[in-house]
Coordinates of C-alpha atoms in Angstrom, one line a residue:
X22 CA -28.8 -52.2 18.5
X23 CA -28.2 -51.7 14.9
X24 CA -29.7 -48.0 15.3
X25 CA -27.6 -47.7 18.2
X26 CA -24.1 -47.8 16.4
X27 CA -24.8 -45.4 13.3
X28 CA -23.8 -41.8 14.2
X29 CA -25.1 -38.9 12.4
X30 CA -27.4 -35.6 12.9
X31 CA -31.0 -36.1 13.7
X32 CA -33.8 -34.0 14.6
X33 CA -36.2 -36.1 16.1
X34 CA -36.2 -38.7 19.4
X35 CA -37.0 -41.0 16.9
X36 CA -34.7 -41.1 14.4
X37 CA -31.6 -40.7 17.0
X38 CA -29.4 -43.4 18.4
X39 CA -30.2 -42.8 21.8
X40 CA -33.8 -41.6 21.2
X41 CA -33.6 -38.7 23.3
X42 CA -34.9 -35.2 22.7
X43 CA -31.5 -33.9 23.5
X44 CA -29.5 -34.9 21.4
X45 CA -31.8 -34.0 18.6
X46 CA -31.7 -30.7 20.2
X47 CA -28.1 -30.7 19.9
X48 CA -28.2 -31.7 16.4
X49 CA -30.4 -28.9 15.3
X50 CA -28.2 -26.4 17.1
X51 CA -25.5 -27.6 15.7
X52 CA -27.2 -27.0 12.2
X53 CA -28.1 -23.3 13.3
X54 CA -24.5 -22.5 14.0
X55 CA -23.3 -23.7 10.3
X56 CA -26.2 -21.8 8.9
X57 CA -25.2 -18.6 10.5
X58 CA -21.8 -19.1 9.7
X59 CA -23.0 -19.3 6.0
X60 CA -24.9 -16.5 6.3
X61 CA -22.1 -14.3 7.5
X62 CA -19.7 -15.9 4.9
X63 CA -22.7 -14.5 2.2
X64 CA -23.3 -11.5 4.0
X65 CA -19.1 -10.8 3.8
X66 CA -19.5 -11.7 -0.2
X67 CA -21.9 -9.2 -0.9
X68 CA -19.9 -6.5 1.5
X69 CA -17.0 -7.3 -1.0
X70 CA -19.1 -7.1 -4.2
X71 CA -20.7 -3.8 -2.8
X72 CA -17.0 -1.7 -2.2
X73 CA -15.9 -3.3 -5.4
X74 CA -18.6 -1.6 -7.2
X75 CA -18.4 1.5 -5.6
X76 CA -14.9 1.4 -6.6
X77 CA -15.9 1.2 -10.3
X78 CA -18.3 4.2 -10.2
X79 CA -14.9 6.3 -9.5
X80 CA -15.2 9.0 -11.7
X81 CA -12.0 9.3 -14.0
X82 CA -10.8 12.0 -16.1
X83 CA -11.0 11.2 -19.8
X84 CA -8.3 13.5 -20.7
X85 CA -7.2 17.5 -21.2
X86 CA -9.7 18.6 -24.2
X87 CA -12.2 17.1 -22.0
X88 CA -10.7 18.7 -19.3
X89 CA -10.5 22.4 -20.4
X90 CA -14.0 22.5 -22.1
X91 CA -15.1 21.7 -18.7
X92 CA -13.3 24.4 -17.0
X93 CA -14.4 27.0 -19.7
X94 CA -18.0 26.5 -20.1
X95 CA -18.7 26.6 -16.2
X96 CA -16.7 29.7 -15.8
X97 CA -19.6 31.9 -16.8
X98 CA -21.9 29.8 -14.1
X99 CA -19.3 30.3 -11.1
X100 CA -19.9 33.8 -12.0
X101 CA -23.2 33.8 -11.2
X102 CA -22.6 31.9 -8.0
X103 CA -20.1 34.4 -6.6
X104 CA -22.7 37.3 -7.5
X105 CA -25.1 35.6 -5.9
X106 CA -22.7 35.0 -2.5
X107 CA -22.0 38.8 -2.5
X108 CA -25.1 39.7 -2.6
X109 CA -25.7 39.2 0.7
X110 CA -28.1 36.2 -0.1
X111 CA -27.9 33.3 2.7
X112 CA -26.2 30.4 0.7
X113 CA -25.5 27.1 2.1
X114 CA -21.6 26.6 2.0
X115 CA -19.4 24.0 3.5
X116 CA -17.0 24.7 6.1
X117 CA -13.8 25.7 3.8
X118 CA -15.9 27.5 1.2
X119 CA -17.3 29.8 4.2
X120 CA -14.6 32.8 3.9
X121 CA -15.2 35.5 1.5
X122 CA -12.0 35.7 -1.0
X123 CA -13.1 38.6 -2.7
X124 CA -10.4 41.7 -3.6
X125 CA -12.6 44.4 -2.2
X126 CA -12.2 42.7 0.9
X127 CA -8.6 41.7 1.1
X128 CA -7.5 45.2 -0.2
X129 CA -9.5 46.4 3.2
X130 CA -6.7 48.7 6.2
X131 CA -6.9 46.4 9.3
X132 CA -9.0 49.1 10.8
X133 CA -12.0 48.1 8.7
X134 CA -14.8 47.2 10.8
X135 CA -16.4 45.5 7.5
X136 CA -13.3 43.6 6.9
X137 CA -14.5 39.7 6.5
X138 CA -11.7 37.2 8.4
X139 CA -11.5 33.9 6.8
X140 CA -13.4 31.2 8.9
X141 CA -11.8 29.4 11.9
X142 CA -11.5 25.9 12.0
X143 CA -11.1 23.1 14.2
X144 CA -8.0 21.6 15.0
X145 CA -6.3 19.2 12.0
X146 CA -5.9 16.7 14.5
X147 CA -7.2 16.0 18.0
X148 CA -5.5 13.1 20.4
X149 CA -7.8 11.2 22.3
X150 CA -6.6 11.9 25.5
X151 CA -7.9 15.5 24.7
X152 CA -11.5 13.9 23.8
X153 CA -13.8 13.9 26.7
X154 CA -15.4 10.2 27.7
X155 CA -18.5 10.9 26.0
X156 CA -16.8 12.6 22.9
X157 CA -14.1 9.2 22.8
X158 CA -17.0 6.5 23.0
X159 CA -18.8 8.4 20.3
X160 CA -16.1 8.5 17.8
X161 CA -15.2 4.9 18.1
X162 CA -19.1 4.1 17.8
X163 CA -19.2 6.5 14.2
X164 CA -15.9 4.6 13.1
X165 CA -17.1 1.4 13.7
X166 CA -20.2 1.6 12.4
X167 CA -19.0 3.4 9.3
X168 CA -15.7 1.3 8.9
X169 CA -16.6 -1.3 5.8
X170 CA -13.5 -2.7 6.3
X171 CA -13.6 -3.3 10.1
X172 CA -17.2 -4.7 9.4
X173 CA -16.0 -6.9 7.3
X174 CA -13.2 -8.4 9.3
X175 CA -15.7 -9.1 12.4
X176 CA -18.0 -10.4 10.0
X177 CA -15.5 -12.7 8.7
X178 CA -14.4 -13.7 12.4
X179 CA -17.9 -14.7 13.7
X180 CA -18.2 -16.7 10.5
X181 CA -15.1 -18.7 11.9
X182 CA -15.6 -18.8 14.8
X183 CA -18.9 -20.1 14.6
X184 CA -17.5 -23.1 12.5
X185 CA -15.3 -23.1 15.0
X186 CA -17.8 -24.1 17.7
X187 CA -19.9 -26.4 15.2
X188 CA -17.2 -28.3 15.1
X189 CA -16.5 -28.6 19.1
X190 CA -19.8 -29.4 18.9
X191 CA -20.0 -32.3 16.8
X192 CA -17.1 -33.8 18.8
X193 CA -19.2 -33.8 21.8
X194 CA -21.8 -35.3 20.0
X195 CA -19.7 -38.2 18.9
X196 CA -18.7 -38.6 22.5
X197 CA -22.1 -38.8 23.5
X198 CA -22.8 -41.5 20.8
X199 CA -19.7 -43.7 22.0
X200 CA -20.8 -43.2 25.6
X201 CA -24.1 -44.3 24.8
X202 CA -22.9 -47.4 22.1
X203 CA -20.9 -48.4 25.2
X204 CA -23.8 -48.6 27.3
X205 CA -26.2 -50.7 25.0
X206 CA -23.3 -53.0 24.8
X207 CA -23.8 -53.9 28.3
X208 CA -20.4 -54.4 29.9
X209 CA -18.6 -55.4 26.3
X210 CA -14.9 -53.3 25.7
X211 CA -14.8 -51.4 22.9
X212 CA -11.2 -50.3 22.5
X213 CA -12.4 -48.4 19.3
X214 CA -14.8 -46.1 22.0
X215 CA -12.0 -45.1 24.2
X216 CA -9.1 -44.8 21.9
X217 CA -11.7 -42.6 19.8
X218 CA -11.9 -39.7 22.9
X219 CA -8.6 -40.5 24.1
X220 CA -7.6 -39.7 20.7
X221 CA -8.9 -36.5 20.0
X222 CA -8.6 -35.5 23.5
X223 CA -5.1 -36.5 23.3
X224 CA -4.3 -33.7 20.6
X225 CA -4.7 -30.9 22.9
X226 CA -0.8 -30.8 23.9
X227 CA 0.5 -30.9 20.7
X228 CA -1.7 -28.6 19.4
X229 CA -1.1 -26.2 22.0
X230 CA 2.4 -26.5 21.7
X231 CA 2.5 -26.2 17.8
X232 CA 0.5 -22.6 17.6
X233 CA 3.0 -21.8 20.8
X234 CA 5.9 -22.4 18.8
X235 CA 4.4 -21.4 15.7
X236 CA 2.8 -17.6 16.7
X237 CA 6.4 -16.3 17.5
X238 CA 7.6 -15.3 13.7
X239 CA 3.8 -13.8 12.5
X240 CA 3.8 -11.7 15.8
X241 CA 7.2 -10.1 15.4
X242 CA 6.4 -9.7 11.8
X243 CA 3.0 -8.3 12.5
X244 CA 4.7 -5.5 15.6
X245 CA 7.2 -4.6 13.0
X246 CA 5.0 -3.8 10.8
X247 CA 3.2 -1.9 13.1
X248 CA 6.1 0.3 14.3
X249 CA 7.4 0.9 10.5
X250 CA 3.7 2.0 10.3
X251 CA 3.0 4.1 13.3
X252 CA 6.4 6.2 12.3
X253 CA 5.5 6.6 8.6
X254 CA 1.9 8.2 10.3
X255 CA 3.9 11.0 12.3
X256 CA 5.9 11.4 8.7
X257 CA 3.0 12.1 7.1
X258 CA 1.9 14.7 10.3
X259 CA 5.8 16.2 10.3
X260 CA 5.4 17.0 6.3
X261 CA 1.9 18.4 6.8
X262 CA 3.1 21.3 9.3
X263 CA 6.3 21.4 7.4
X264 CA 4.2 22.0 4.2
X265 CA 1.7 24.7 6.6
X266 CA 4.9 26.3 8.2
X267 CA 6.5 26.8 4.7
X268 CA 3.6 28.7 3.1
X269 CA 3.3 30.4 6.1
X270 CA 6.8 31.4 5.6
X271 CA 6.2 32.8 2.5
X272 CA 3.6 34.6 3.4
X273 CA 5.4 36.8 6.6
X274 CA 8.0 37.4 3.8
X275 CA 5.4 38.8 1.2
X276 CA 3.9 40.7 4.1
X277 CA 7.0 42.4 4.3
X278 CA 8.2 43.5 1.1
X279 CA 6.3 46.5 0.5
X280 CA 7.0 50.3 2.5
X281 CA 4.7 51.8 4.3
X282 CA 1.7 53.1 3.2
X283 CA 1.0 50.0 0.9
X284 CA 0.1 51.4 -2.9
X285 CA -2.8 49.8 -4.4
X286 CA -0.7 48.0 -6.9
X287 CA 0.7 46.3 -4.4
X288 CA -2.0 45.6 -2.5
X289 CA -3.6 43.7 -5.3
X290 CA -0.4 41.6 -6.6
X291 CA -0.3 40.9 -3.0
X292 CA -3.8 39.7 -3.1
X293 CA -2.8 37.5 -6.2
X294 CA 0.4 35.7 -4.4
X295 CA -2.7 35.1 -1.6
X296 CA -4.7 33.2 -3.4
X297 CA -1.8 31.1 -5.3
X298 CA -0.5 29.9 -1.9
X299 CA -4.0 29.0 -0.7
X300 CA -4.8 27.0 -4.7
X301 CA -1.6 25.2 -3.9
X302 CA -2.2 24.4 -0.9
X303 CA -5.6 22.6 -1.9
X304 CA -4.3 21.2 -5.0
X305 CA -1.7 19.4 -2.8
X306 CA -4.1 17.7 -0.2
X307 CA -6.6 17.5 -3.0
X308 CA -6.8 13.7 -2.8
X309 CA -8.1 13.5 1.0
X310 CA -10.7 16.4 0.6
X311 CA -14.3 16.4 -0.8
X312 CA -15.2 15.0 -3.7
X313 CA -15.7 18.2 -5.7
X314 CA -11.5 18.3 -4.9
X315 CA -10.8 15.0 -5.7
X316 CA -11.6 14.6 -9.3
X317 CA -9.6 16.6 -11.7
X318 CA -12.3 17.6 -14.1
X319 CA -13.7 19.8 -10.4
X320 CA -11.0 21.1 -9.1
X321 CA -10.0 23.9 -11.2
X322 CA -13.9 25.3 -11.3
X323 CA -14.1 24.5 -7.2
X324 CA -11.2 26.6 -7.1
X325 CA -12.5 29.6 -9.4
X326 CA -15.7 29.5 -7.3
X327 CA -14.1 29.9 -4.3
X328 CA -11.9 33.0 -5.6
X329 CA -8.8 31.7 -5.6
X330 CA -8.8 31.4 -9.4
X331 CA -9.8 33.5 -12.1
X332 CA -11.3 31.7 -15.5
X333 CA -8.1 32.4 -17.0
X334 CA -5.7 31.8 -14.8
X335 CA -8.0 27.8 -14.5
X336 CA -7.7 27.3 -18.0
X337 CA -4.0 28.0 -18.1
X338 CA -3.2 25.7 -15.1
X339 CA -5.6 23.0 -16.2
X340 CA -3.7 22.6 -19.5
X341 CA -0.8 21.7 -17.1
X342 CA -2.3 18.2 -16.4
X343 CA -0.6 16.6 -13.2
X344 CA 1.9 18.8 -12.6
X345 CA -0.1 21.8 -12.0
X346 CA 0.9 21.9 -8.1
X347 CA 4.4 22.3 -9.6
X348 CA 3.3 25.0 -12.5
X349 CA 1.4 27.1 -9.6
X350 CA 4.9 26.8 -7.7
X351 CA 6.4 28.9 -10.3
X352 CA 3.6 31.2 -11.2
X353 CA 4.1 32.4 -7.1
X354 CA 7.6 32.9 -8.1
X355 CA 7.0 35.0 -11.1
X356 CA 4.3 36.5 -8.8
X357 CA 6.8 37.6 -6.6
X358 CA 9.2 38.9 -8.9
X359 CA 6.6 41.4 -10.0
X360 CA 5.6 42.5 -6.2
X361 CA 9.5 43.0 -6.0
X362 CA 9.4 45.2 -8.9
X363 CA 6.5 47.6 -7.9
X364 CA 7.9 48.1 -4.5
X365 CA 10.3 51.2 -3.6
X366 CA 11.3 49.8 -0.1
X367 CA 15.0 50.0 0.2
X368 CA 16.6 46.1 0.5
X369 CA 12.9 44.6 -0.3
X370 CA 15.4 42.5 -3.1
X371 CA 17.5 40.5 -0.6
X372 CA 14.2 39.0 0.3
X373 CA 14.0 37.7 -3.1
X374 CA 16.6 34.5 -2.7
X375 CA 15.2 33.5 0.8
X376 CA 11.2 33.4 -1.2
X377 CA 12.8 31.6 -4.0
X378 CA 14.6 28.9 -1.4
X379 CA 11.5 29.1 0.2
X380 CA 8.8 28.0 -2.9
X381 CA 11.2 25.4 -4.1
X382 CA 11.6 24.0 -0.2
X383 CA 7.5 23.9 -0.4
X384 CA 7.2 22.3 -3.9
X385 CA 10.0 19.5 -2.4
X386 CA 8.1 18.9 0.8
X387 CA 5.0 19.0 -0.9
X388 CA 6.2 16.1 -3.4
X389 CA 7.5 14.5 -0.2
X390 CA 4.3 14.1 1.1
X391 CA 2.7 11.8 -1.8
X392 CA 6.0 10.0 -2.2
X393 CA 5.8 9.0 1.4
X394 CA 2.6 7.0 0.3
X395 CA 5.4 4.6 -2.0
X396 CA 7.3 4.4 0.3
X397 CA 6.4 1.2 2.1
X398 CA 7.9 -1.8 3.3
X399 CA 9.4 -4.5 0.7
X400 CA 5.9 -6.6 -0.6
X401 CA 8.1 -10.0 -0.3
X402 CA 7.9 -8.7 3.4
X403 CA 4.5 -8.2 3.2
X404 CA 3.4 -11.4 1.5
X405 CA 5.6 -13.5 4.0
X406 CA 3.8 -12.1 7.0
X407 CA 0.1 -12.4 5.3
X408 CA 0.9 -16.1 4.5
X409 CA 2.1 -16.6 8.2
X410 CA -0.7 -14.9 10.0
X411 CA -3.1 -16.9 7.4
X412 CA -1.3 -20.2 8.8
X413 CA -1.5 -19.1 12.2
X414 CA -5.4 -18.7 11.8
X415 CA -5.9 -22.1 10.0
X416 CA -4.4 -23.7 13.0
X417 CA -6.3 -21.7 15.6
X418 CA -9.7 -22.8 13.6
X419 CA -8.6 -26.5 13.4
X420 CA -7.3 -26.7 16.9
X421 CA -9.5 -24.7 19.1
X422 CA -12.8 -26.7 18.4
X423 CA -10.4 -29.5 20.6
X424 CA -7.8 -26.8 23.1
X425 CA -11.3 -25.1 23.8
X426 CA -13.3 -28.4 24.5
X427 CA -15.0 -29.2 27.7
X428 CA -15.7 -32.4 28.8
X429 CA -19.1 -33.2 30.6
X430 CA -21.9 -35.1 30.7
X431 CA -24.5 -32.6 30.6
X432 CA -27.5 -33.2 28.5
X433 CA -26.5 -30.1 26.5
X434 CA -22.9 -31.1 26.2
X435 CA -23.0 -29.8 22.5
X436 CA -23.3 -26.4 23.9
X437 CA -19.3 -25.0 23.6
X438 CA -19.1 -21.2 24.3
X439 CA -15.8 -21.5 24.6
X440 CA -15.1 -22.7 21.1
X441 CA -16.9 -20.0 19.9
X442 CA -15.7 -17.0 22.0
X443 CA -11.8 -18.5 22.4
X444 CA -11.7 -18.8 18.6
X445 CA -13.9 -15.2 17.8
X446 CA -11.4 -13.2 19.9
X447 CA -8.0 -14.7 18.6
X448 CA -9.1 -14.1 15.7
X449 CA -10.0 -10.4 16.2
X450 CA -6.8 -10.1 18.1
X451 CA -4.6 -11.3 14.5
X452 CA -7.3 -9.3 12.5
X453 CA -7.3 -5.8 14.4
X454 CA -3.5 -5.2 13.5
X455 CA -4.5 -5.4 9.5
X456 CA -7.3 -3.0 10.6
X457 CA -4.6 -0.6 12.0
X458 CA -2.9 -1.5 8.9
X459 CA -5.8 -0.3 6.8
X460 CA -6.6 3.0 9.0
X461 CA -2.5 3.7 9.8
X462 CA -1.8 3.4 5.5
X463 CA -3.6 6.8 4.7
X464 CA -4.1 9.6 7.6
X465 CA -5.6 11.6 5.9
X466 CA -8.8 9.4 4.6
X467 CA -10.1 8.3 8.1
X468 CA -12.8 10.4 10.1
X469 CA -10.9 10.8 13.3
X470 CA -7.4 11.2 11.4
X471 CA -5.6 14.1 9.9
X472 CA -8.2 16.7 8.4
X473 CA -6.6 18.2 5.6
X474 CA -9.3 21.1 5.1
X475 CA -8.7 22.1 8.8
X476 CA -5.3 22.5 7.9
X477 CA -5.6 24.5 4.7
X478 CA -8.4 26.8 7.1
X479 CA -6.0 27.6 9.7
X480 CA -3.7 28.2 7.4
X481 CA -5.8 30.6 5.2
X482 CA -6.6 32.7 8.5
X483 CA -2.7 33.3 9.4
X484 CA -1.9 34.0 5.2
X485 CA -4.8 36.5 5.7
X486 CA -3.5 38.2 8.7
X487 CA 0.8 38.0 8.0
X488 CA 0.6 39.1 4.2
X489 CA -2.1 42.4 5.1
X490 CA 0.3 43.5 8.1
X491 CA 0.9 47.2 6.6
X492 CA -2.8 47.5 5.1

């Protein structure tokens, strides 16, 4: 009897109330299900200490002298490269870098069977309804399994949810215990045993009605959000073939300025305002490229080994610092000014305030475009909704161990799948808008997103074929 009324975890017949195998049984899968729950809460820890890491290994710039020596000294061993690509030599290059820049073959008539197009690319963007079955399940397989972040909040929701069902667990468990104290007390009320399940059983209404009432405010928040979200993504798209038709713009324009036959002069400032529109172009979507264009110390010498710049036209722009997007904006105009000059074409000057209005509309949008990341909803907004959805999940994990309980009298009564899977996919269902949060904040940085070097490619091949339209 006195065994009887203690209640508490065993793992043997022996040592439990009841003396059954069972409940033992019970006890040790309860256990399991809090160790696994630690082990995901550990496993999440060391997923956060990991990204924070790799966040610290970002390579910085640590400023201009620093910046320009680099430039300089790897000038002479782009050199070599480029000798080495026109050599005919097979060289491994990366999709962009696959299109020969050179001057000999710009300069080329359009009737040159040697002339060497600029590579095609794929589409900057492709909607999954255009995605065949196949291709659709195997994108959402890559980004899952290459997604820290989405890892991290499943991880974090088995974690709770397995708590979750620990703790249904342990209530049937103390059910069992009163069921069985009842028993041994052979006909005896105990008030204390009834009122104890009624109790907890009893807490089911209001529990459901409280996260009823409660989940209104965090959802509306949480749609809002979404909406604000989803419309700031087809911003970011707009600017991005705003930015492409622009250049593009500029380079019909160019295209047409000269008479008819093109002089050689022209040919080769023509060449120059080429490969200024294409720099700029990469300098503006440097940030969501690879890494050789993402750190500043790289991007000049990337750009002079892909032709677009010449040693001394990098070491003049790199001096520029951050605004050298805005410094290569008026180096087109000058640019321009001379093509102007050289040519003999009668009214080629009116074109000259329509490419000005043009360059300043492209440095505008093109500031646009990284202003749009700023410009986000109020963070008092933000924080309100976090807090609220954080509420909303405390009450889902306290409640659901009781709203998802069943009631029986099964020898493995501890066993609740519905604790577990009722708690795992509410939780996914409040954690998958901050995912869309995550992958909706940046379009460009995603794998099945915007691809930035797509659109500078497709771009390059109509700059290629609109500014060499008299050659």
């Amino acid at each position: 009897m006195e065994n009887s009324s203690k209640f508490g975890a065993c793992f043997s017949a022996s040592t439990c109330s009841d003396s059954e195998k069972s409940t033992a049984n019970c006890w040790i899968f309860i256990i399991c299900q809090i160790v696994f729950s630690a082990l995901l809460f550990i496993t999440l820890f060391i997923m956060h200490k990991s990204k924070r890491g790799d966040d610290e290994k970002i390579i910085v710039s640590t400023g201009r002298d620093r910046f320009l020596n680099s430039i300089a000294s790897q000038v002479s061993m782009m050199k070599s490269k480029k000798s080495l690509r026109h050599s005919g030599k097979p060289v491994i290059l990366k999709p962009l870098s696959n299109t020969d820049r050179s001057e000999r073959n710009f300069v080329k008539n359009v009737a040159d069977a040697t002339i060497l197009y600029p590579s095609k690319s794929r589409p900057e963007y492709v909607p999954y309804p255009h995605l065949n079955f196949f291709e659709h399940i195997q994108t959402k397989i890559f980004v899952t399994s290459n997604d820290e972040y989405i890892q991290s909040r499943m991880v974090s929701c088995a974690a709770l949810a397995f708590l979750s069902s620990a703790a249904s667990s342990s209530l049937a468990m103390l059910f069992k215990h009163e069921r069985h104290k009842q028993d041994c007390m052979e006909g005896l009320e105990l008030e204390y045993t009834s009122s104890t399940k009624e109790w907890f059983l009893g807490q089911k209404d209001p529990f459901a009605e409280t996260l009823d009432s409660f989940k209104f405010l965090p959802i509306f928040l949480i749609l809002a959000y979404i909406a604000f979200l989803v419309n700031r993504w087809r911003d970011f798209m707009i600017t991005s073939h705003t930015i492409q038709g622009r250049i593009q713009d500029v380079g019909i324009l160019v295209g047409s300025v000269p008479d008819n036959p093109v002089t050689k002069e022209e040919k080769k400032q023509i060449y120059k305002i080429y490969r200024f529109l294409n720099a700029v172009h990469i300098m503006c979507y440097k940030s969501f490229m690879r890494d050789e264009f993402k750190n500043d110390d790289q991007l000049i010498s990337q750009l002079i080994e892909m032709d677009l710049l010449t040693g001394e036209e990098g070491v003049h722009l790199g001096s520029m610092g951050k605004k050298v997007r805005e410094g290569l904006c008026s180096r087109i105009l000058c640019e321009i000014d001379v093509l102007l000059s050289l040519t003999t074409k009668k009214y080629a000057e009116s074109k000259s305030i329509v490419l000005n209005d043009k360059i300043c509309d492209l440095r505008g949008t093109m500031a646009k475009l990284h202003d749009t990341f700023v410009r986000d909803n109020p963070n008092e907004y933000i924080l309100a909704m976090q807090v609220l959805v954080y509420c909303y999940i405390l009450l889902i994990i306290t409640g659901y161990p009781i709203l998802m309980f069943s009631d029986n009298n099964a020898a493995f009564s501890c066993v609740q799948p519905l604790a577990f899977f009722g708690t795992f996919f509410t939780l996914v269902s409040l954690q998958m808008p901050f995912i869309l949060f995550e992958r909706l904040d940046n379009p460009f940085d995603a794998h099945d997103d915007i691809n930035a070097e797509n659109l500078v490619a497709s771009t390059e091949l109509a700059l290629f074929n609109s500014m060499r339209c008299q050659f």
